[in-house]
Each structure stands twice: as C-alpha cells, then as structure tokens.
PDB file of C-alpha atoms in Angstrom:
ATOM      1  CA  MET L1369      -3.831   8.281 -15.452  1.00 68.00           C
ATOM      2  CA  GLN L1370      -7.498   7.276 -15.356  1.00 85.00           C
ATOM      3  CA  ILE L1371      -8.346   3.679 -16.246  1.00 93.00           C
ATOM      4  CA  ASP L1372     -11.936   2.501 -16.674  1.00 96.00           C
ATOM      5  CA  LEU L1373     -12.349  -1.188 -15.920  1.00 96.00           C
ATOM      6  CA  SER L1374     -16.134  -1.104 -15.661  1.00 96.00           C
ATOM      7  CA  GLY L1375     -17.641  -4.432 -16.663  1.00 93.00           C
ATOM      8  CA  LYS L1376     -14.318  -6.254 -16.225  1.00 95.00           C
ATOM      9  CA  GLN L1377     -13.464  -8.932 -13.675  1.00 92.00           C
ATOM     10  CA  ALA L1378     -10.172  -9.102 -11.792  1.00 94.00           C
ATOM     11  CA  LEU L1379      -8.722 -11.984  -9.793  1.00 94.00           C
ATOM     12  CA  VAL L1380      -5.991 -11.016  -7.326  1.00 96.00           C
ATOM     13  CA  THR L1381      -4.057 -13.688  -5.446  1.00 95.00           C
ATOM     14  CA  GLY L1382      -2.237 -12.846  -2.233  1.00 94.00           C
ATOM     15  CA  SER L1383      -4.702 -10.032  -1.742  1.00 95.00           C
ATOM     16  CA  THR L1384      -5.395 -10.074   1.999  1.00 96.00           C
ATOM     17  CA  ALA L1385      -2.593  -7.601   2.804  1.00 96.00           C
ATOM     18  CA  GLY L1386       0.198  -5.487   1.390  1.00 97.00           C
ATOM     19  CA  ILE L1387       0.697  -4.993  -2.317  1.00 97.00           C
ATOM     20  CA  GLY L1388      -1.957  -7.561  -3.273  1.00 97.00           C
ATOM     21  CA  LEU L1389      -4.603  -5.755  -1.225  1.00 98.00           C
ATOM     22  CA  ALA L1390      -3.542  -2.403  -2.684  1.00 98.00           C
ATOM     23  CA  ILE L1391      -3.821  -3.824  -6.210  1.00 98.00           C
ATOM     24  CA  ALA L1392      -7.273  -5.281  -5.503  1.00 98.00           C
ATOM     25  CA  THR L1393      -8.415  -1.936  -4.093  1.00 98.00           C
ATOM     26  CA  GLY L1394      -7.033  -0.026  -7.079  1.00 97.00           C
ATOM     27  CA  LEU L1395      -8.723  -2.338  -9.558  1.00 97.00           C
ATOM     28  CA  ALA L1396     -12.035  -1.978  -7.712  1.00 97.00           C
ATOM     29  CA  ARG L1397     -11.648   1.816  -7.718  1.00 97.00           C
ATOM     30  CA  ALA L1398     -11.129   1.614 -11.485  1.00 97.00           C
ATOM     31  CA  GLY L1399     -14.464  -0.203 -11.815  1.00 97.00           C
ATOM     32  CA  ALA L1400     -13.505  -3.885 -11.947  1.00 96.00           C
ATOM     33  CA  SER L1401     -15.437  -6.531 -10.080  1.00 95.00           C
ATOM     34  CA  VAL L1402     -12.689  -7.945  -7.868  1.00 95.00           C
ATOM     35  CA  THR L1403     -12.233 -11.458  -6.479  1.00 95.00           C
ATOM     36  CA  LEU L1404      -9.636 -11.637  -3.722  1.00 96.00           C
ATOM     37  CA  VAL L1405      -7.791 -14.875  -2.983  1.00 96.00           C
ATOM     38  CA  GLY L1406      -6.299 -15.783   0.379  1.00 95.00           C
ATOM     39  CA  ARG L1407      -5.530 -18.791   2.536  1.00 95.00           C
ATOM     40  CA  ASP L1408      -7.179 -17.597   5.764  1.00 96.00           C
ATOM     41  CA  THR L1409     -10.940 -17.046   5.956  1.00 96.00           C
ATOM     42  CA  ALA L1410     -10.844 -14.327   8.622  1.00 97.00           C
ATOM     43  CA  ARG L1411      -8.151 -12.316   6.819  1.00 97.00           C
ATOM     44  CA  LEU L1412      -9.940 -12.753   3.501  1.00 97.00           C
ATOM     45  CA  ASP L1413     -13.264 -11.586   4.943  1.00 97.00           C
ATOM     46  CA  ALA L1414     -11.554  -8.534   6.468  1.00 98.00           C
ATOM     47  CA  ALA L1415      -9.852  -7.710   3.166  1.00 98.00           C
ATOM     48  CA  ILE L1416     -13.111  -7.997   1.214  1.00 97.00           C
ATOM     49  CA  ALA L1417     -14.872  -5.728   3.704  1.00 98.00           C
ATOM     50  CA  GLY L1418     -11.986  -3.256   3.489  1.00 98.00           C
ATOM     51  CA  VAL L1419     -12.047  -3.127  -0.314  1.00 98.00           C
ATOM     52  CA  ASN L1420     -15.812  -2.615  -0.316  1.00 98.00           C
ATOM     53  CA  ARG L1421     -15.634   0.047   2.397  1.00 98.00           C
ATOM     54  CA  THR L1422     -12.685   1.906   0.863  1.00 97.00           C
ATOM     55  CA  THR L1423     -14.121   1.956  -2.656  1.00 97.00           C
ATOM     56  CA  GLY L1424     -17.785   2.470  -1.776  1.00 96.00           C
ATOM     57  CA  ARG L1425     -18.648  -0.710  -3.654  1.00 95.00           C
ATOM     58  CA  ASP L1426     -20.311  -3.894  -2.474  1.00 95.00           C
ATOM     59  CA  ASP L1427     -19.314  -6.450  -5.091  1.00 95.00           C
ATOM     60  CA  ALA L1428     -15.849  -7.637  -4.007  1.00 96.00           C
ATOM     61  CA  THR L1429     -15.826 -11.381  -3.416  1.00 94.00           C
ATOM     62  CA  GLY L1430     -13.290 -13.888  -2.205  1.00 95.00           C
ATOM     63  CA  VAL L1431     -12.050 -17.433  -2.509  1.00 95.00           C
ATOM     64  CA  VAL L1432     -10.184 -19.275   0.230  1.00 95.00           C
ATOM     65  CA  ALA L1433      -7.463 -21.177  -1.608  1.00 95.00           C
ATOM     66  CA  ASP L1434      -3.701 -21.628  -1.831  1.00 95.00           C
ATOM     67  CA  PRO L1435      -2.890 -21.200  -5.522  1.00 94.00           C
ATOM     68  CA  GLY L1436       0.606 -22.494  -4.772  1.00 95.00           C
ATOM     69  CA  THR L1437      -0.820 -26.029  -4.664  1.00 96.00           C
ATOM     70  CA  ALA L1438      -2.653 -28.141  -7.234  1.00 97.00           C
ATOM     71  CA  ALA L1439      -5.657 -28.483  -4.916  1.00 96.00           C
ATOM     72  CA  GLY L1440      -5.732 -24.737  -4.337  1.00 95.00           C
ATOM     73  CA  CYS L1441      -5.629 -24.048  -8.066  1.00 94.00           C
ATOM     74  CA  ALA L1442      -8.496 -26.483  -8.623  1.00 95.00           C
ATOM     75  CA  THR L1443     -10.521 -24.749  -5.898  1.00 94.00           C
ATOM     76  CA  LEU L1444      -9.853 -21.355  -7.458  1.00 91.00           C
ATOM     77  CA  ILE L1445     -10.766 -22.481 -10.981  1.00 90.00           C
ATOM     78  CA  GLU L1446     -13.959 -24.121  -9.742  1.00 91.00           C
ATOM     79  CA  ALA L1447     -14.968 -20.991  -7.823  1.00 88.00           C
ATOM     80  CA  ARG L1448     -14.355 -18.737 -10.828  1.00 77.00           C
ATOM     81  CA  ASP L1449     -16.260 -21.093 -13.145  1.00 77.00           C
ATOM     82  CA  ARG L1450     -19.266 -20.968 -10.794  1.00 76.00           C
ATOM     83  CA  LYS L1451     -19.123 -17.159 -10.709  1.00 68.00           C
ATOM     84  CA  SER L1452     -18.954 -16.797 -14.482  1.00 58.00           C
ATOM     85  CA  VAL L1453     -22.064 -18.958 -14.880  1.00 41.00           C
ATOM     86  CA  VAL L1454     -24.142 -16.929 -12.438  1.00 36.00           C
TER      87      VAL L1454
END
C-alpha cells in the first residue's frame, strides 16, 4: 500500500528506538514532516539524524520531553505551537 502524507505533520512519542523510530521513519518516507519526541538529547539527535539519513530528507525535528508528565506535555505542546507558527 502506498500512502502519500506530503504536506502533513506527524508527532511520534517514544521515537528514539524500536517501534517508535520505525513509525517515525515510515511516516517520513510517506512524505510527512516528522517531529520525534524523546527524553534523552543524545538519543534524540541520533534518531533524527537516522530518520533524515534513511529517508533522504532533512526536515525531521525533535523535542526533548517526557510526555508521561504534566511538565513534559507542556513542553511538547509549547514546542509544537512554536513550530506551527513558523
């Protein structure tokens, strides 16, 4: 099945490894602009670089946050609001 997500934005939590990273990569391959979310800066940076390298894109971004906490959710919402304004 071929899905075209060009012009769409995707937010993937838990995306620095495993299934979350595979989902983020698949969405980027389908054309979505992907924002990865992770709790560790180094792992998040590596995951972003991997998605960009694997898909031949350069627009994957990331947010360091723990969406399992209220503070992490606030950080994530604030980061997404800033991105949608730009």
